[in-house]
Backbone as JSON Lines, residues from 0, in Angstrom:
{"i":0,"aa":"E","n":[-7.72,-24.47,19.18],"ca":[-8.15,-23.18,19.66],"c":[-9.66,-23.02,19.57]}
{"i":1,"aa":"T","n":[-10.31,-23.78,18.69],"ca":[-11.76,-23.66,18.54],"c":[-12.47,-24.01,19.84]}
{"i":2,"aa":"A","n":[-11.99,-25.04,20.53],"ca":[-12.62,-25.43,21.79],"c":[-12.52,-24.31,22.82]}
{"i":3,"aa":"S","n":[-11.41,-23.63,22.85],"ca":[-11.24,-22.51,23.79],"c":[-12.19,-21.37,23.47]}
{"i":4,"aa":"V","n":[-12.37,-21.09,22.2],"ca":[-13.29,-20.02,21.81],"c":[-14.73,-20.41,22.13]}
{"i":5,"aa":"E","n":[-15.08,-21.67,21.87],"ca":[-16.43,-22.14,22.2],"c":[-16.68,-22.03,23.7]}
{"i":6,"aa":"E","n":[-15.68,-22.39,24.5],"ca":[-15.8,-22.28,25.96],"c":[-15.97,-20.82,26.38]}
{"i":7,"aa":"A","n":[-15.19,-19.94,25.77],"ca":[-15.31,-18.52,26.09],"c":[-16.69,-18.0,25.72]}
{"i":8,"aa":"C","n":[-17.22,-18.42,24.58],"ca":[-18.57,-18.0,24.17],"c":[-19.61,-18.45,25.18]}
{"i":9,"aa":"A","n":[-19.5,-19.69,25.63],"ca":[-20.45,-20.22,26.61],"c":[-20.38,-19.43,27.91]}
{"i":10,"aa":"K","n":[-19.17,-19.14,28.38],"ca":[-19.02,-18.37,29.62],"c":[-19.55,-16.95,29.48]}
{"i":11,"aa":"L","n":[-19.33,-16.35,28.33],"ca":[-19.85,-15.0,28.1],"c":[-21.37,-14.99,28.12]}
{"i":12,"aa":"K","n":[-21.98,-16.0,27.51],"ca":[-23.45,-16.08,27.51],"c":[-23.97,-16.29,28.93]}
{"i":13,"aa":"E","n":[-23.29,-17.15,29.7],"ca":[-23.68,-17.37,31.1],"c":[-23.57,-16.08,31.9]}
{"i":14,"aa":"A","n":[-22.62,-15.24,31.55],"ca":[-22.41,-13.98,32.27],"c":[-23.35,-12.88,31.79]}
{"i":15,"aa":"G","n":[-24.2,-13.2,30.81],"ca":[-25.19,-12.23,30.38],"c":[-24.96,-11.6,29.01]}
{"i":16,"aa":"A","n":[-23.96,-12.07,28.3],"ca":[-23.73,-11.52,26.96],"c":[-24.94,-11.81,26.08]}
{"i":17,"aa":"K","n":[-25.35,-10.83,25.31],"ca":[-26.48,-11.02,24.4],"c":[-26.11,-11.95,23.25]}
{"i":18,"aa":"R","n":[-24.85,-11.89,22.84],"ca":[-24.44,-12.7,21.71],"c":[-22.93,-12.96,21.77]}
{"i":19,"aa":"A","n":[-22.55,-14.18,21.56],"ca":[-21.15,-14.58,21.45],"c":[-21.11,-15.78,20.51]}
{"i":20,"aa":"L","n":[-20.35,-15.68,19.44],"ca":[-20.36,-16.75,18.45],"c":[-19.03,-16.88,17.75]}
{"i":21,"aa":"L","n":[-18.83,-18.06,17.19],"ca":[-17.64,-18.33,16.39],"c":[-17.83,-17.69,15.02]}
{"i":22,"aa":"L","n":[-16.81,-17.08,14.52],"ca":[-16.87,-16.51,13.17],"c":[-16.38,-17.55,12.17]}
{"i":23,"aa":"P","n":[-17.07,-17.66,11.04],"ca":[-16.67,-18.66,10.03],"c":[-15.49,-18.17,9.18]}
{"i":24,"aa":"V","n":[-14.32,-18.09,9.79],"ca":[-13.12,-17.65,9.07],"c":[-12.03,-18.7,9.23]}
{"i":25,"aa":"N","n":[-11.07,-18.66,8.34],"ca":[-9.99,-19.65,8.35],"c":[-8.75,-19.21,9.09]}
{"i":26,"aa":"G","n":[-8.78,-18.02,9.67],"ca":[-7.6,-17.54,10.38],"c":[-7.94,-16.36,11.25]}
{"i":27,"aa":"A","n":[-6.97,-15.96,12.05],"ca":[-7.15,-14.83,12.97],"c":[-6.76,-13.53,12.28]}
{"i":28,"aa":"F","n":[-7.37,-13.31,11.12],"ca":[-7.03,-12.14,10.31],"c":[-7.31,-10.85,11.06]}
{"i":29,"aa":"H","n":[-6.51,-9.83,10.8],"ca":[-6.67,-8.5,11.41],"c":[-6.58,-8.55,12.93]}
{"i":30,"aa":"S","n":[-5.7,-9.4,13.43],"ca":[-5.48,-9.5,14.87],"c":[-3.98,-9.67,15.12]}
{"i":31,"aa":"P","n":[-3.55,-9.48,16.36],"ca":[-2.12,-9.65,16.68],"c":[-1.58,-11.05,16.36]}
{"i":32,"aa":"L","n":[-2.46,-12.04,16.23],"ca":[-2.0,-13.38,15.89],"c":[-1.43,-13.47,14.47]}
{"i":33,"aa":"M","n":[-1.61,-12.44,13.69],"ca":[-1.08,-12.4,12.32],"c":[0.33,-11.81,12.26]}
{"i":34,"aa":"Q","n":[0.94,-11.54,13.39],"ca":[2.27,-10.92,13.44],"c":[3.32,-11.66,12.6]}
{"i":35,"aa":"P","n":[3.41,-13.0,12.67],"ca":[4.41,-13.67,11.83],"c":[4.18,-13.43,10.34]}
{"i":36,"aa":"A","n":[2.94,-13.45,9.92],"ca":[2.63,-13.19,8.51],"c":[2.91,-11.73,8.16]}
{"i":37,"aa":"Q","n":[2.69,-10.84,9.12],"ca":[2.93,-9.42,8.89],"c":[4.41,-9.17,8.58]}
{"i":38,"aa":"E","n":[5.28,-9.87,9.27],"ca":[6.72,-9.71,9.04],"c":[7.1,-10.18,7.63]}
{"i":39,"aa":"R","n":[6.51,-11.3,7.19],"ca":[6.79,-11.8,5.83],"c":[6.21,-10.85,4.78]}
{"i":40,"aa":"L","n":[5.01,-10.34,5.04],"ca":[4.39,-9.4,4.11],"c":[5.23,-8.13,4.0]}
{"i":41,"aa":"A","n":[5.73,-7.65,5.11],"ca":[6.55,-6.43,5.11],"c":[7.78,-6.62,4.21]}
{"i":42,"aa":"A","n":[8.41,-7.77,4.31],"ca":[9.59,-8.04,3.48],"c":[9.22,-8.05,2.0]}
{"i":43,"aa":"A","n":[8.09,-8.66,1.67],"ca":[7.65,-8.71,0.27],"c":[7.28,-7.33,-0.24]}
{"i":44,"aa":"I","n":[6.59,-6.56,0.57],"ca":[6.16,-5.22,0.15],"c":[7.36,-4.31,-0.03]}
{"i":45,"aa":"E","n":[8.34,-4.42,0.84],"ca":[9.52,-3.56,0.72],"c":[10.28,-3.83,-0.57]}
{"i":46,"aa":"N","n":[10.14,-5.03,-1.12],"ca":[10.82,-5.39,-2.37],"c":[9.93,-5.19,-3.59]}
{"i":47,"aa":"T","n":[8.8,-4.53,-3.41],"ca":[7.86,-4.28,-4.5],"c":[7.79,-2.79,-4.79]}
{"i":48,"aa":"K","n":[7.88,-2.44,-6.06],"ca":[7.82,-1.02,-6.42],"c":[6.36,-0.59,-6.51]}
{"i":49,"aa":"F","n":[6.03,0.46,-5.8],"ca":[4.71,1.07,-5.83],"c":[4.83,2.43,-6.49]}
{"i":50,"aa":"R","n":[3.83,2.81,-7.27],"ca":[3.77,4.15,-7.83],"c":[2.65,4.91,-7.15]}
{"i":51,"aa":"K","n":[2.67,6.22,-7.29],"ca":[1.6,7.04,-6.74],"c":[0.28,6.6,-7.35]}
{"i":52,"aa":"A","n":[-0.72,6.4,-6.51],"ca":[-2.03,5.95,-6.98],"c":[-2.7,7.05,-7.81]}
{"i":53,"aa":"T","n":[-3.25,6.67,-8.95],"ca":[-3.97,7.65,-9.78],"c":[-5.41,7.82,-9.29]}
{"i":54,"aa":"I","n":[-5.88,6.83,-8.55],"ca":[-7.19,6.89,-7.91],"c":[-6.93,6.71,-6.42]}
{"i":55,"aa":"P","n":[-7.51,7.54,-5.57],"ca":[-7.25,7.41,-4.13],"c":[-7.58,6.0,-3.61]}
{"i":56,"aa":"V","n":[-6.74,5.53,-2.73],"ca":[-6.9,4.22,-2.11],"c":[-7.39,4.43,-0.68]}
{"i":57,"aa":"Y","n":[-8.47,3.75,-0.33],"ca":[-8.99,3.8,1.05],"c":[-8.56,2.51,1.72]}
{"i":58,"aa":"Q","n":[-7.8,2.64,2.78],"ca":[-7.33,1.47,3.51],"c":[-8.01,1.43,4.87]}
{"i":59,"aa":"N","n":[-8.37,0.21,5.28],"ca":[-9.15,0.04,6.51],"c":[-8.45,0.54,7.76]}
{"i":60,"aa":"I","n":[-7.16,0.63,7.72],"ca":[-6.42,1.04,8.92],"c":[-6.54,2.54,9.18]}
{"i":61,"aa":"T","n":[-6.69,3.34,8.09],"ca":[-6.79,4.8,8.24],"c":[-8.17,5.33,7.9]}
{"i":62,"aa":"T","n":[-8.88,4.65,7.01],"ca":[-10.23,4.99,6.52],"c":[-10.25,6.22,5.63]}
{"i":63,"aa":"T","n":[-9.11,6.76,5.26],"ca":[-9.07,7.98,4.46],"c":[-8.41,7.73,3.11]}
{"i":64,"aa":"A","n":[-8.64,8.65,2.17],"ca":[-8.07,8.55,0.83],"c":[-6.56,8.78,0.87]}
{"i":65,"aa":"I","n":[-5.82,7.88,0.23],"ca":[-4.36,7.95,0.23],"c":[-3.88,7.69,-1.2]}
{"i":66,"aa":"S","n":[-2.85,8.41,-1.62],"ca":[-2.25,8.14,-2.93],"c":[-0.73,7.96,-2.83]}
{"i":67,"aa":"D","n":[-0.14,8.33,-1.7],"ca":[1.3,8.23,-1.51],"c":[1.72,6.76,-1.42]}
{"i":68,"aa":"P","n":[2.63,6.3,-2.29],"ca":[3.0,4.89,-2.29],"c":[3.62,4.4,-0.99]}
{"i":69,"aa":"E","n":[4.42,5.21,-0.33],"ca":[5.05,4.78,0.92],"c":[4.01,4.61,2.03]}
{"i":70,"aa":"E","n":[3.03,5.49,2.06],"ca":[1.98,5.36,3.06],"c":[1.1,4.15,2.77]}
{"i":71,"aa":"I","n":[0.82,3.9,1.51],"ca":[0.04,2.72,1.13],"c":[0.77,1.46,1.57]}
{"i":72,"aa":"K","n":[2.08,1.39,1.33],"ca":[2.88,0.24,1.76],"c":[2.78,0.05,3.27]}
{"i":73,"aa":"K","n":[3.02,1.13,4.0],"ca":[2.99,1.08,5.47],"c":[1.63,0.56,5.96]}
{"i":74,"aa":"N","n":[0.57,1.06,5.37],"ca":[-0.77,0.69,5.8],"c":[-1.13,-0.74,5.43]}
{"i":75,"aa":"L","n":[-0.66,-1.22,4.28],"ca":[-0.91,-2.62,3.91],"c":[-0.34,-3.55,4.97]}
{"i":76,"aa":"I","n":[0.84,-3.22,5.45],"ca":[1.48,-4.03,6.49],"c":[0.69,-3.93,7.79]}
{"i":77,"aa":"A","n":[0.3,-2.73,8.18],"ca":[-0.43,-2.53,9.44],"c":[-1.8,-3.18,9.42]}
{"i":78,"aa":"Q","n":[-2.44,-3.22,8.24],"ca":[-3.8,-3.78,8.16],"c":[-3.85,-5.25,8.54]}
{"i":79,"aa":"L","n":[-2.75,-5.95,8.4],"ca":[-2.76,-7.38,8.68],"c":[-3.05,-7.68,10.14]}
{"i":80,"aa":"T","n":[-2.62,-6.8,11.03],"ca":[-2.87,-7.02,12.46],"c":[-3.83,-5.99,13.06]}
{"i":81,"aa":"G","n":[-4.24,-5.02,12.27],"ca":[-5.14,-3.97,12.77],"c":[-6.6,-4.28,12.5]}
{"i":82,"aa":"P","n":[-7.49,-3.58,13.17],"ca":[-8.93,-3.81,12.98],"c":[-9.4,-3.3,11.63]}
{"i":83,"aa":"V","n":[-10.46,-3.93,11.12],"ca":[-11.09,-3.48,9.88],"c":[-12.1,-2.4,10.24]}
{"i":84,"aa":"K","n":[-11.89,-1.22,9.73],"ca":[-12.8,-0.1,10.01],"c":[-13.65,0.13,8.76]}
{"i":85,"aa":"W","n":[-14.44,-0.88,8.41],"ca":[-15.2,-0.85,7.17],"c":[-16.24,0.27,7.14]}
{"i":86,"aa":"T","n":[-17.01,0.4,8.19],"ca":[-18.06,1.42,8.22],"c":[-17.47,2.81,8.04]}
{"i":87,"aa":"Q","n":[-16.41,3.11,8.79],"ca":[-15.78,4.42,8.67],"c":[-15.18,4.64,7.27]}
{"i":88,"aa":"S","n":[-14.63,3.58,6.68],"ca":[-14.06,3.69,5.34],"c":[-15.14,4.07,4.33]}
{"i":89,"aa":"V","n":[-16.27,3.36,4.39],"ca":[-17.36,3.64,3.45],"c":[-17.94,5.03,3.71]}
{"i":90,"aa":"Q","n":[-18.09,5.4,4.96],"ca":[-18.6,6.74,5.28],"c":[-17.69,7.82,4.68]}
{"i":91,"aa":"N","n":[-16.38,7.62,4.77],"ca":[-15.44,8.6,4.21],"c":[-15.5,8.61,2.68]}
{"i":92,"aa":"M","n":[-15.68,7.44,2.08],"ca":[-15.81,7.41,0.62],"c":[-17.05,8.18,0.17]}
{"i":93,"aa":"I","n":[-18.15,7.98,0.86],"ca":[-19.39,8.7,0.54],"c":[-19.18,10.2,0.74]}
{"i":94,"aa":"K","n":[-18.56,10.56,1.85],"ca":[-18.28,11.98,2.13],"c":[-17.42,12.6,1.02]}
{"i":95,"aa":"D","n":[-16.53,11.79,0.46],"ca":[-15.64,12.27,-0.59],"c":[-16.27,12.18,-1.99]}
{"i":96,"aa":"G","n":[-17.54,11.76,-2.06],"ca":[-18.25,11.78,-3.33],"c":[-18.51,10.45,-4.0]}
{"i":97,"aa":"A","n":[-18.09,9.35,-3.41],"ca":[-18.36,8.04,-4.02],"c":[-19.83,7.7,-3.87]}
{"i":98,"aa":"N","n":[-20.41,7.12,-4.92],"ca":[-21.81,6.7,-4.81],"c":[-22.07,5.34,-5.45]}
{"i":99,"aa":"N","n":[-21.07,4.74,-6.04],"ca":[-21.18,3.38,-6.58],"c":[-20.08,2.53,-5.95]}
{"i":100,"aa":"F","n":[-20.44,1.34,-5.49],"ca":[-19.49,0.46,-4.84],"c":[-19.58,-0.93,-5.47]}
{"i":101,"aa":"V","n":[-18.43,-1.54,-5.7],"ca":[-18.36,-2.9,-6.2],"c":[-17.46,-3.67,-5.25]}
{"i":102,"aa":"E","n":[-17.97,-4.74,-4.68],"ca":[-17.16,-5.56,-3.78],"c":[-16.53,-6.69,-4.59]}
{"i":103,"aa":"V","n":[-15.22,-6.84,-4.44],"ca":[-14.48,-7.85,-5.18],"c":[-13.69,-8.69,-4.2]}
{"i":104,"aa":"G","n":[-13.7,-9.98,-4.39],"ca":[-12.93,-10.84,-3.51],"c":[-13.39,-12.27,-3.61]}
{"i":105,"aa":"P","n":[-12.83,-13.16,-2.8],"ca":[-13.2,-14.56,-2.84],"c":[-14.7,-14.74,-2.62]}
{"i":106,"aa":"G","n":[-15.3,-15.58,-3.43],"ca":[-16.72,-15.89,-3.27],"c":[-17.65,-14.82,-3.78]}
{"i":107,"aa":"K","n":[-17.13,-13.8,-4.42],"ca":[-17.98,-12.7,-4.91],"c":[-18.11,-12.79,-6.42]}
């Protein structure tokens, strides 16, 4: 699939695109291509007990503070194929009073 993406980038540039590039990622995360994984994740999440969050959870799919366990479950599943709305999430956190952020994850 990399060759197809490289070809698409070249054609986009020829057509006048200012920028088209390959992203350095290992998968098609947050896209419809994650549907098979989404189904497996849904099964795992449905078998996991969630409690009401004591601290609001901001999920990229909604960008808003959530504490309801069923909604958190639903959104975790949807996030796998949905777009990451990082800017809107951070803007909502700031609007809700957050002023310190710590990023946690691979390579951090």
